[in-house]
Coordinates of C-alpha atoms in Angstrom, one line a residue:
Chain A
X1 CA 108.7 69.8 148.7
X2 CA 109.9 70.5 152.3
X3 CA 107.8 69.4 155.3
X4 CA 108.3 71.3 158.8
X5 CA 106.2 71.6 162.0
X6 CA 105.3 73.8 163.7
X7 CA 107.1 76.3 165.3
X8 CA 104.3 78.4 167.3
X9 CA 106.0 76.7 171.3
X10 CA 103.5 76.4 174.1
X11 CA 104.7 79.4 176.1
X12 CA 103.8 81.4 173.0
X13 CA 99.9 79.8 172.9
X14 CA 99.4 79.9 176.3
X15 CA 100.1 83.9 175.7
X16 CA 97.6 84.4 172.8
X17 CA 95.1 82.2 175.4
X18 CA 95.3 85.4 177.1
X19 CA 96.9 83.9 180.6
X20 CA 99.4 86.7 180.0
X21 CA 100.0 87.3 183.7
X22 CA 100.9 84.1 184.0
X23 CA 102.4 83.1 180.8
X24 CA 104.9 86.0 182.2
X25 CA 105.5 84.6 185.0
X26 CA 106.5 81.3 183.9
X27 CA 108.1 81.5 180.8
X28 CA 110.2 84.1 183.1
X29 CA 111.4 80.8 185.1
X30 CA 112.2 78.8 181.8
X31 CA 115.1 79.5 179.3
X32 CA 114.5 80.0 176.5
X33 CA 114.9 76.4 174.3
X34 CA 115.7 75.2 170.7
X35 CA 114.3 71.5 170.3
X36 CA 115.2 70.6 167.0
X37 CA 116.7 72.6 163.8
X38 CA 113.0 73.6 162.5
X39 CA 112.9 75.5 165.5
X40 CA 116.2 78.0 166.0
X41 CA 115.3 78.5 161.6
X42 CA 111.7 80.0 162.7
X43 CA 113.2 82.4 165.3
X44 CA 115.1 85.2 165.0
X45 CA 119.4 83.9 164.4
X46 CA 118.1 83.0 161.4
X47 CA 117.5 86.3 160.4
X48 CA 119.6 88.8 159.0
X49 CA 117.6 92.1 160.0
X50 CA 119.1 94.9 159.8
X51 CA 118.2 98.8 160.5
X52 CA 116.7 101.3 159.0
X53 CA 119.7 103.4 157.8
X54 CA 121.1 100.0 156.2
X55 CA 119.7 100.1 152.7
X56 CA 120.2 98.0 150.3
X57 CA 121.1 98.6 146.6
X58 CA 121.7 97.4 143.2
X59 CA 124.8 98.0 142.7
X60 CA 127.8 98.3 145.8
X61 CA 129.6 101.7 146.4
X62 CA 132.7 100.6 145.1
X63 CA 132.6 100.8 142.1
X64 CA 133.9 97.4 139.9
X65 CA 134.8 97.1 136.3
X66 CA 134.4 92.9 135.5
X67 CA 135.5 93.1 132.1
X68 CA 138.7 94.3 134.0
X69 CA 138.9 92.2 136.4
X70 CA 138.2 89.1 134.8
X71 CA 141.1 89.9 131.9
X72 CA 143.7 90.3 135.0
X73 CA 142.1 88.0 137.4
X74 CA 144.2 87.6 140.7
X75 CA 146.7 85.4 141.8
X76 CA 146.4 85.0 145.9
X77 CA 150.7 84.3 146.0
X78 CA 151.1 87.6 145.0
X79 CA 149.5 88.6 148.3
X80 CA 152.2 90.5 151.0
X81 CA 151.5 87.9 153.2
X82 CA 153.0 85.1 150.4
X83 CA 155.9 85.2 147.7
X84 CA 155.2 88.7 146.8
X85 CA 156.4 90.3 149.6
X86 CA 160.0 89.0 148.7
X87 CA 159.2 89.7 145.0
X88 CA 158.5 93.6 145.7
X89 CA 161.3 94.4 147.6
X90 CA 163.8 92.0 146.8
X91 CA 165.5 89.1 148.8
X92 CA 168.4 90.8 149.9
X93 CA 165.8 93.9 151.9
X94 CA 163.0 91.4 152.6
X95 CA 165.9 89.5 154.7
X96 CA 167.4 93.0 156.4
X97 CA 163.8 94.0 157.3
X98 CA 163.1 90.1 158.5
X99 CA 166.3 90.5 160.5
X100 CA 165.5 93.8 161.9
X101 CA 162.2 92.4 163.9
X102 CA 163.8 88.7 165.3
X103 CA 166.5 91.4 167.2
X104 CA 163.2 94.2 167.9
X105 CA 161.7 91.2 169.7
X106 CA 164.8 90.3 172.0
X107 CA 165.2 94.0 172.6
X108 CA 161.8 94.4 173.1
X109 CA 161.2 91.2 175.6
X110 CA 164.1 92.6 177.2
X111 CA 163.0 95.7 178.0
X112 CA 159.8 94.5 179.3
X113 CA 158.7 97.2 176.5
X114 CA 154.5 97.5 176.5
X115 CA 152.7 95.1 174.2
X116 CA 155.9 93.4 174.0
X117 CA 157.0 91.5 177.0
X118 CA 157.7 87.9 177.8
X119 CA 153.8 87.4 178.4
X120 CA 152.7 89.3 175.5
X121 CA 155.4 87.0 173.0
X122 CA 153.8 83.9 175.2
X123 CA 150.4 85.5 174.3
X124 CA 151.3 85.3 170.4
X125 CA 153.2 82.4 170.3
X126 CA 150.1 80.0 171.5
X127 CA 149.1 80.3 167.6
X128 CA 150.4 77.6 165.3
X129 CA 148.1 75.4 166.0
X130 CA 145.5 75.1 163.8
X131 CA 147.3 75.5 160.7
X132 CA 144.6 74.0 158.2
X133 CA 141.6 72.6 158.5
X134 CA 142.3 68.7 158.7
X135 CA 143.4 69.2 162.6
X136 CA 143.6 65.1 162.2
X137 CA 146.0 65.6 159.8
X138 CA 148.4 68.3 159.6
X139 CA 149.8 69.5 156.9
X140 CA 146.6 67.7 154.5
X141 CA 145.8 71.1 152.9
X142 CA 142.0 70.2 150.7
X143 CA 139.8 72.4 150.5
X144 CA 137.9 69.8 149.9
X145 CA 137.0 69.1 153.4
X146 CA 137.5 66.6 156.4
X147 CA 135.1 64.2 154.6
X148 CA 134.3 61.7 157.5
X149 CA 131.0 62.8 158.4
X150 CA 128.2 59.9 157.6
X151 CA 125.6 61.2 154.7
X152 CA 121.9 61.1 154.1
X153 CA 122.5 59.3 151.1
X154 CA 125.0 56.5 152.5
X155 CA 121.4 55.6 154.6
X156 CA 119.2 55.6 151.4
X157 CA 117.6 58.9 152.1
X158 CA 117.4 61.5 149.9
X159 CA 119.9 64.3 150.0
X160 CA 117.9 67.2 152.1
X161 CA 116.4 69.9 149.8
X162 CA 114.8 73.1 151.2
X163 CA 113.7 75.8 149.3
X164 CA 117.2 78.6 148.8
X165 CA 114.7 80.7 151.4
X166 CA 114.5 78.1 153.7
X167 CA 118.8 77.0 152.4
X168 CA 119.8 80.3 153.3
X169 CA 118.4 80.5 157.3
X170 CA 119.6 76.8 157.6
X171 CA 123.1 77.3 156.9
X172 CA 123.1 81.0 159.2
X173 CA 121.5 78.8 162.0
X174 CA 124.3 76.5 162.0
X175 CA 127.2 78.5 161.3
X176 CA 125.7 81.3 163.8
X177 CA 125.2 78.3 166.4
X178 CA 129.3 77.5 165.6
X179 CA 130.7 81.4 166.1
X180 CA 129.9 83.5 163.4
X181 CA 129.1 87.0 164.1
X182 CA 126.8 87.1 160.0
X183 CA 126.3 85.1 157.2
X184 CA 125.2 86.0 154.1
X185 CA 125.4 84.7 150.2
X186 CA 126.2 85.8 147.2
X187 CA 125.2 84.2 143.3
X188 CA 128.7 83.6 141.6
X189 CA 128.1 84.3 138.3
X190 CA 130.1 83.7 135.1
X191 CA 130.5 87.5 134.1
X192 CA 130.5 89.4 137.6
X193 CA 131.6 87.5 140.8
X194 CA 132.3 84.9 139.7
X195 CA 135.9 86.9 138.8
X196 CA 136.5 87.5 142.3
X197 CA 137.6 84.2 142.7
X198 CA 140.9 84.5 142.0
X199 CA 143.1 82.0 140.0
X200 CA 145.7 80.2 142.1
X201 CA 145.5 79.8 146.3
X202 CA 148.5 81.1 148.7
X203 CA 151.2 78.2 147.5
X204 CA 150.1 79.6 143.6
X205 CA 148.0 76.6 143.4
X206 CA 145.5 77.3 140.3
X207 CA 141.7 77.3 140.3
X208 CA 139.5 75.6 137.6
X209 CA 136.0 76.3 137.0
X210 CA 134.5 73.8 134.7
X211 CA 131.6 71.7 134.0
X212 CA 132.0 68.9 136.1
X213 CA 129.6 66.8 138.9
X214 CA 132.5 67.0 141.6
X215 CA 135.3 68.8 142.7
X216 CA 138.9 68.0 142.2
X217 CA 142.3 68.6 143.8
X218 CA 145.7 66.7 142.8
X219 CA 148.3 67.9 144.9
X220 CA 151.6 67.2 142.8
X221 CA 155.0 67.7 144.8
X222 CA 156.3 68.0 140.8
X223 CA 154.1 71.1 140.2
X224 CA 151.2 70.0 138.5
X225 CA 148.7 70.6 141.6
X226 CA 145.6 72.3 140.6
X227 CA 141.9 72.3 142.1
X228 CA 138.6 72.4 140.1
X229 CA 135.4 74.0 140.9
X230 CA 133.0 72.8 140.2
X231 CA 130.2 74.7 137.2
X232 CA 127.4 74.1 139.3
X233 CA 128.8 75.3 142.8
X234 CA 126.9 78.5 142.0
X235 CA 127.0 79.8 146.1
X236 CA 129.1 81.9 147.7
X237 CA 128.5 81.6 151.6
X238 CA 130.6 84.1 153.3
X239 CA 130.4 84.8 156.6
X240 CA 132.6 87.1 159.7
X241 CA 133.9 86.2 163.0
X242 CA 134.4 88.9 166.0
X243 CA 138.1 89.9 167.1
X244 CA 138.7 90.8 170.3
X245 CA 137.7 94.6 170.6
X246 CA 140.6 94.6 173.8
X247 CA 143.3 93.1 171.6
X248 CA 142.6 95.0 168.4
X249 CA 143.1 98.4 169.7
X250 CA 146.4 97.9 171.8
X251 CA 147.9 97.9 168.2
X252 CA 150.8 97.0 166.6
X253 CA 152.0 94.6 169.9
X254 CA 151.6 90.8 170.1
X255 CA 148.0 91.6 172.2
X256 CA 147.1 92.6 168.7
X257 CA 148.5 89.7 166.4
X258 CA 146.6 87.5 168.9
X259 CA 143.6 89.3 168.0
X260 CA 143.6 87.5 164.0
X261 CA 144.8 84.3 164.6
X262 CA 143.0 83.6 167.0
X263 CA 139.8 83.5 164.8
X264 CA 142.3 82.5 161.8
X265 CA 142.4 78.8 163.4
X266 CA 138.5 78.8 165.2
X267 CA 137.5 79.9 161.2
X268 CA 139.5 75.8 160.5
X269 CA 137.3 74.6 163.0
X270 CA 134.2 76.4 162.1
X271 CA 135.1 75.4 158.0
X272 CA 135.6 71.8 158.8
X273 CA 131.2 71.4 161.2
X274 CA 130.4 73.6 158.3
X275 CA 132.1 71.3 155.4
X276 CA 130.7 68.9 157.8
X277 CA 127.0 69.7 157.9
X278 CA 127.2 70.5 153.9
X279 CA 128.3 67.3 153.2
X280 CA 126.3 65.0 155.5
X281 CA 123.1 67.1 153.6
X282 CA 124.3 65.8 150.9
X283 CA 126.1 69.4 149.1
X284 CA 129.4 69.6 148.3
X285 CA 131.2 72.6 150.7
X286 CA 134.8 74.0 148.9
X287 CA 136.6 76.0 151.6
X288 CA 139.9 77.9 152.1
X289 CA 142.9 75.3 152.6
X290 CA 145.2 76.5 155.0
X291 CA 144.2 79.6 157.5
X292 CA 144.6 83.2 154.9
X293 CA 144.6 82.0 151.7
X294 CA 141.4 82.2 150.8
X295 CA 139.7 81.0 147.7
X296 CA 138.7 85.3 146.7
X297 CA 138.4 87.6 148.0
X298 CA 136.5 88.3 151.3
X299 CA 135.8 91.4 150.7
X300 CA 134.5 91.4 147.5
X301 CA 131.8 88.2 148.2
X302 CA 131.3 90.7 151.2
X303 CA 130.5 93.4 149.4
X304 CA 128.4 91.4 146.4
X305 CA 126.2 89.4 149.6
X306 CA 125.3 92.4 151.2
X307 CA 127.8 92.1 154.2
X308 CA 129.2 95.7 153.9
X309 CA 131.2 98.1 152.2
X310 CA 134.3 98.7 151.0
X311 CA 136.5 101.4 153.2
X312 CA 139.7 103.1 152.5
X313 CA 141.4 99.8 154.2
X314 CA 140.1 97.9 151.9
X315 CA 138.4 95.5 154.5
X316 CA 134.8 95.1 154.6
X317 CA 133.3 97.9 157.2
X318 CA 130.5 96.0 158.3
X319 CA 127.4 97.8 160.0
X320 CA 127.5 96.1 163.3
X321 CA 131.3 95.5 163.7
X322 CA 132.9 97.7 161.8
X323 CA 136.1 95.9 160.4
X324 CA 136.6 94.7 164.0
X325 CA 135.4 91.2 161.9
X326 CA 137.1 88.3 160.0
X327 CA 135.5 87.6 156.5
X328 CA 135.6 84.2 155.3
X329 CA 133.8 82.0 152.6
X330 CA 133.5 78.5 151.2
X331 CA 131.3 77.7 147.6
X332 CA 128.5 74.9 147.8
X333 CA 126.3 73.3 145.6
X334 CA 123.1 74.5 148.2
X335 CA 120.5 77.0 146.4
X336 CA 121.3 79.9 148.7
X337 CA 118.9 82.9 148.6
X338 CA 121.1 85.5 147.8
X339 CA 122.1 88.9 149.6
X340 CA 122.2 92.3 147.9
X341 CA 124.9 94.8 148.4
X342 CA 124.6 97.5 151.1
X343 CA 124.6 101.1 151.3
X344 CA 124.9 102.8 155.2
X345 CA 127.2 105.3 154.3
X346 CA 130.2 103.8 155.0
X347 CA 132.4 104.0 151.4
X348 CA 131.7 107.7 151.5
X349 CA 132.3 108.4 155.4
X350 CA 135.9 106.8 154.0
X351 CA 136.4 109.8 151.4
X352 CA 136.4 112.8 154.0
X353 CA 137.5 110.7 157.1
X354 CA 141.1 109.5 156.0
X355 CA 142.0 108.7 160.1
X356 CA 143.5 105.2 159.0
X357 CA 145.9 106.7 156.5
X358 CA 146.7 109.5 158.5
X359 CA 147.8 107.3 161.3
X360 CA 149.2 104.6 160.0
X361 CA 152.7 104.3 160.9
X362 CA 154.3 102.8 158.0
X363 CA 152.4 105.9 156.2
X364 CA 151.6 103.6 153.3
X365 CA 147.9 104.4 152.8
X366 CA 146.7 106.6 150.3
X367 CA 145.2 110.0 151.2
X368 CA 143.6 111.0 148.4
X369 CA 140.0 111.5 148.0
X370 CA 138.2 110.3 146.0
X371 CA 139.5 106.7 144.9
X372 CA 141.1 105.3 141.9
X373 CA 141.3 102.5 138.8
X374 CA 145.5 102.8 139.0
X375 CA 146.3 100.4 141.5
X376 CA 150.0 100.6 142.6
X377 CA 151.1 97.4 141.8
X378 CA 151.2 93.6 141.0
X379 CA 150.3 92.7 144.7
X380 CA 146.5 94.0 144.1
X381 CA 143.8 92.9 142.0
X382 CA 142.6 95.2 139.4
X383 CA 139.0 96.4 138.3
X384 CA 138.1 98.0 141.7
X385 CA 138.2 101.8 142.5
X386 CA 139.9 101.6 145.4
X387 CA 142.3 103.8 147.5
X388 CA 144.9 101.5 146.9
X389 CA 147.6 101.3 150.0
X390 CA 151.5 101.0 149.5
X391 CA 151.1 97.0 150.1
X392 CA 155.3 96.4 150.6
X393 CA 155.3 99.6 153.3
X394 CA 152.1 97.9 155.2
X395 CA 154.6 94.7 155.5
X396 CA 157.8 96.2 156.1
X397 CA 156.1 97.4 158.8
X398 CA 154.7 94.9 160.5
X399 CA 158.1 92.7 160.0
X400 CA 159.6 95.8 161.8
X401 CA 157.4 95.3 164.5
X402 CA 157.2 91.4 164.6
X403 CA 153.1 91.6 164.1
X404 CA 150.9 92.5 161.9
X405 CA 149.7 95.9 163.0
X406 CA 146.3 96.5 161.5
X407 CA 146.1 100.1 163.5
X408 CA 143.8 101.5 160.6
X409 CA 141.6 98.9 161.5
X410 CA 141.7 99.5 165.4
X411 CA 140.8 103.7 164.4
X412 CA 138.4 103.5 161.8
X413 CA 135.4 105.2 163.2
X414 CA 132.9 102.3 162.6
X415 CA 135.0 99.9 164.4
X416 CA 133.3 100.3 168.1
X417 CA 131.4 97.9 170.4
X418 CA 128.2 100.3 169.9
X419 CA 126.9 100.1 173.3
X420 CA 126.5 103.6 174.0
X421 CA 123.7 105.1 171.7
X422 CA 125.3 108.2 170.8
X423 CA 127.2 106.0 168.0
X424 CA 123.5 105.4 166.6
X425 CA 123.2 108.5 166.7
X426 CA 126.1 108.7 164.6
X427 CA 125.7 105.8 161.7
X428 CA 121.8 107.1 161.5
X429 CA 123.4 110.6 160.3
X430 CA 126.3 109.6 158.1
X431 CA 123.8 107.0 156.8
X432 CA 121.4 109.1 155.3
X433 CA 124.3 112.8 154.6
X434 CA 127.4 113.5 153.8
X435 CA 127.5 116.4 155.0
X436 CA 128.6 116.1 159.0
X437 CA 130.8 113.8 158.0
X438 CA 134.1 115.6 159.0
X439 CA 132.2 117.2 161.5
X440 CA 131.4 113.4 162.7
X441 CA 135.5 112.4 161.8
X442 CA 136.3 115.5 164.7
X443 CA 134.2 114.0 167.5
X444 CA 135.0 110.8 167.0
X445 CA 139.6 112.3 167.9
X446 CA 137.5 114.6 170.9
X447 CA 136.1 111.5 172.2
X448 CA 139.3 110.2 172.5
X449 CA 138.6 107.0 170.3
X450 CA 140.8 104.7 168.0
X451 CA 144.1 103.3 169.2
X452 CA 144.5 102.5 173.0
X453 CA 147.3 104.6 174.1
X454 CA 150.8 102.6 175.1
X455 CA 150.6 103.2 178.8
X456 CA 147.4 100.7 178.7
X457 CA 148.6 97.9 176.9
X458 CA 149.7 96.1 180.0
X459 CA 145.9 96.8 181.4
X460 CA 144.5 94.5 179.1
X461 CA 145.6 91.3 181.7
X462 CA 144.2 92.6 184.9
X463 CA 140.8 93.0 182.7
X464 CA 137.5 91.2 183.6
X465 CA 137.5 90.0 179.9
X466 CA 134.4 88.4 178.2
X467 CA 134.5 85.0 176.8
X468 CA 136.4 85.0 173.2
X469 CA 137.2 88.6 174.0
X470 CA 133.6 90.2 172.8
X471 CA 130.3 90.4 174.4
Chain B
X1 CA 119.9 102.9 187.3
X2 CA 116.7 103.7 184.6
X3 CA 114.6 102.7 187.3
X4 CA 116.0 105.3 190.1
X5 CA 117.1 107.7 187.9
X6 CA 112.8 107.2 186.4
X7 CA 110.9 107.4 189.9
X8 CA 113.1 110.7 191.2
X9 CA 112.3 112.2 187.3
X10 CA 109.1 110.9 188.3
X11 CA 108.5 112.5 192.1
X12 CA 110.7 115.2 190.6
X13 CA 108.1 116.2 188.1
X14 CA 105.2 116.1 190.6
X15 CA 106.8 118.0 193.0
X16 CA 107.6 120.4 191.1
X17 CA 103.6 120.5 188.8
X18 CA 102.3 120.6 192.3
X19 CA 104.8 123.7 193.8
X20 CA 103.5 125.9 190.6
X21 CA 100.0 124.8 190.7
X22 CA 100.4 126.1 194.6
X23 CA 102.0 129.6 193.3
X24 CA 100.0 129.6 190.3
X25 CA 103.7 130.2 188.5
X26 CA 102.0 130.4 184.7
X27 CA 105.7 128.5 182.7
X28 CA 104.8 128.9 178.7
X29 CA 105.2 126.8 175.8
X30 CA 108.3 127.4 174.7
X31 CA 109.2 127.6 178.7
X32 CA 108.0 123.9 178.2
X33 CA 109.9 123.1 175.4
X34 CA 113.0 124.1 176.0
X35 CA 112.6 121.8 179.6
X36 CA 111.5 118.8 177.7
X37 CA 114.5 119.2 175.6
X38 CA 117.1 120.0 178.6
X39 CA 115.8 116.8 180.0
X40 CA 116.0 114.8 176.7
X41 CA 119.3 116.0 176.3
X42 CA 121.0 115.3 180.1
X43 CA 119.4 111.6 179.8
X44 CA 121.3 111.1 176.8
X45 CA 124.1 112.6 178.1
X46 CA 123.9 109.5 180.9
X47 CA 123.1 106.8 179.5
X48 CA 126.8 107.8 176.8
X49 CA 128.3 108.1 179.9
X50 CA 127.5 105.0 181.3
X51 CA 127.5 102.7 178.4
X52 CA 131.3 104.6 176.8
X53 CA 132.4 103.4 180.5
X54 CA 131.3 100.0 179.9
X55 CA 133.2 100.0 176.5
X56 CA 136.5 101.1 178.2
X57 CA 136.2 104.1 176.4
X58 CA 136.7 107.1 179.8
X59 CA 137.5 109.9 178.1
X60 CA 135.0 109.5 175.8
X61 CA 132.4 108.9 178.7
X62 CA 133.7 112.5 180.6
X63 CA 134.1 114.3 177.3
X64 CA 130.6 114.0 176.4
X65 CA 129.5 114.5 180.0
X66 CA 130.8 118.0 179.3
X67 CA 129.7 118.9 175.9
X68 CA 126.8 117.1 176.6
X69 CA 125.8 117.2 179.6
X70 CA 126.8 121.2 180.6
X71 CA 124.4 122.5 177.8
X72 CA 121.4 120.8 179.2
X73 CA 121.9 122.1 182.6
X74 CA 122.2 124.8 181.1
X75 CA 118.8 124.2 179.4
X76 CA 116.9 123.1 182.5
X77 CA 118.4 126.5 184.2
X78 CA 116.5 128.8 182.2
X79 CA 113.7 126.5 181.9
X80 CA 113.1 126.9 186.0
X81 CA 115.0 130.6 185.8
X82 CA 112.3 132.5 183.6
X83 CA 108.9 131.6 184.8
X84 CA 110.6 132.3 188.8
X85 CA 111.8 135.3 188.0
X86 CA 108.9 136.3 186.2
X87 CA 106.5 135.7 189.4
X88 CA 108.6 136.8 191.4
X89 CA 108.5 140.2 189.0
X90 CA 104.9 140.1 189.6
X91 CA 105.1 139.8 192.7

């Protein structure tokens, strides 16, 4: 049984007594303060309330064939960011395109091309600081976490116990105060969601799920490496981190490239803090062993946890920030109240919108109205009905422009700052009916939403940018 | 900003109601409806204009002001013009 103290603050008590005006006056002088984690967990920070136009469903809006997914599990090293690119286009073509990209880099810096100036290049070159969560031992690629936090059990105390709902609020609070935007949870089920996990990480090291008490990680230079996720670790923590919108919109440039990598490197810190927190409480927390190498499809976990819907880009679209967030995951044995898939009209909007596909510089995205089960190549996973992208074309374009593009996610009508009430009207309409989707797409174009024009790229340096690039 | 707009609307409404009572101008229910809708659309246009500028979406701000602001001004014009013309015709 869990024990918590009352979280009625002195301020609320005074208000109840009817000393409203005095209380209000006094409270205006007092900044809100949390005295402990219980108060944080009781606060709105721990809530995950969605607007009424976000509906929870039993089935995700994207069709998934779990049996097919299980029969052909995805190899993380087959993605375009790893060996998948050379496997798809061949070494000769890959080297030629990379060489062209390197040539373009020098040429554009010399030409002071907007978005590719020396200043912009240096802005992006600031990355490659955190590449692995174990920043004290660079190159130590572990999914176990730093493993240095003291634990309750080491002090002779019992480990922390809470109900799944309390635990969910606690973990959400922890992650939000450490820079995350939305946090949800998914339960690993043998016949369904467990199949979202990759069979191998980005380096080709296999993951196994076994009935054993503790996780295991063997890194063998002779090629017999593996990682074991204990079967009893049934909860997936899925969390998002926002990217700077004004960077994302200056695409494809070194400025937009940095937007993603600020978050990847921030995630190394955030994941480490989470793993230490969970360890201190008495639980395992298995995360990414290095940046860009997930345990499984974060879009898949995000959909099943109820963070968002899958879009045409195959990325997660969240009601709060569209596609301007990166999604991460970690696995734990702490019981966490799982979320349910949601429907706010995004997947259906993608059917008619097609803005990302029409504006894709490499023409790699599908412009079909309906998604399909037929994936385009080995680099994509089976068992999902999606608008499959020609990944080698996308990655080749990225190499050519010497950055990670991202035009698709920046032009998405859902990727907005959401300050203007117009956006609320659009979301309310698109979540309730598909009849006006075409008109809403046309309005999005008419109002000029999307990527910034080239003449605006360098104006970024004169903007009054908020901390971390977003408010 | 909204405090000032609210004060202006409040003062303007007060002056208008005083004026129509003084002159015994009759306004029908549908004219009131036009006026209320026109005012709401105008306020919606202004709110979106300022918020689009806050989002650094300058083009969206001006274009939305045009497509929402113009119709709202038309509706408000009808709200003022129709009873005014009727009042003048009646002499």
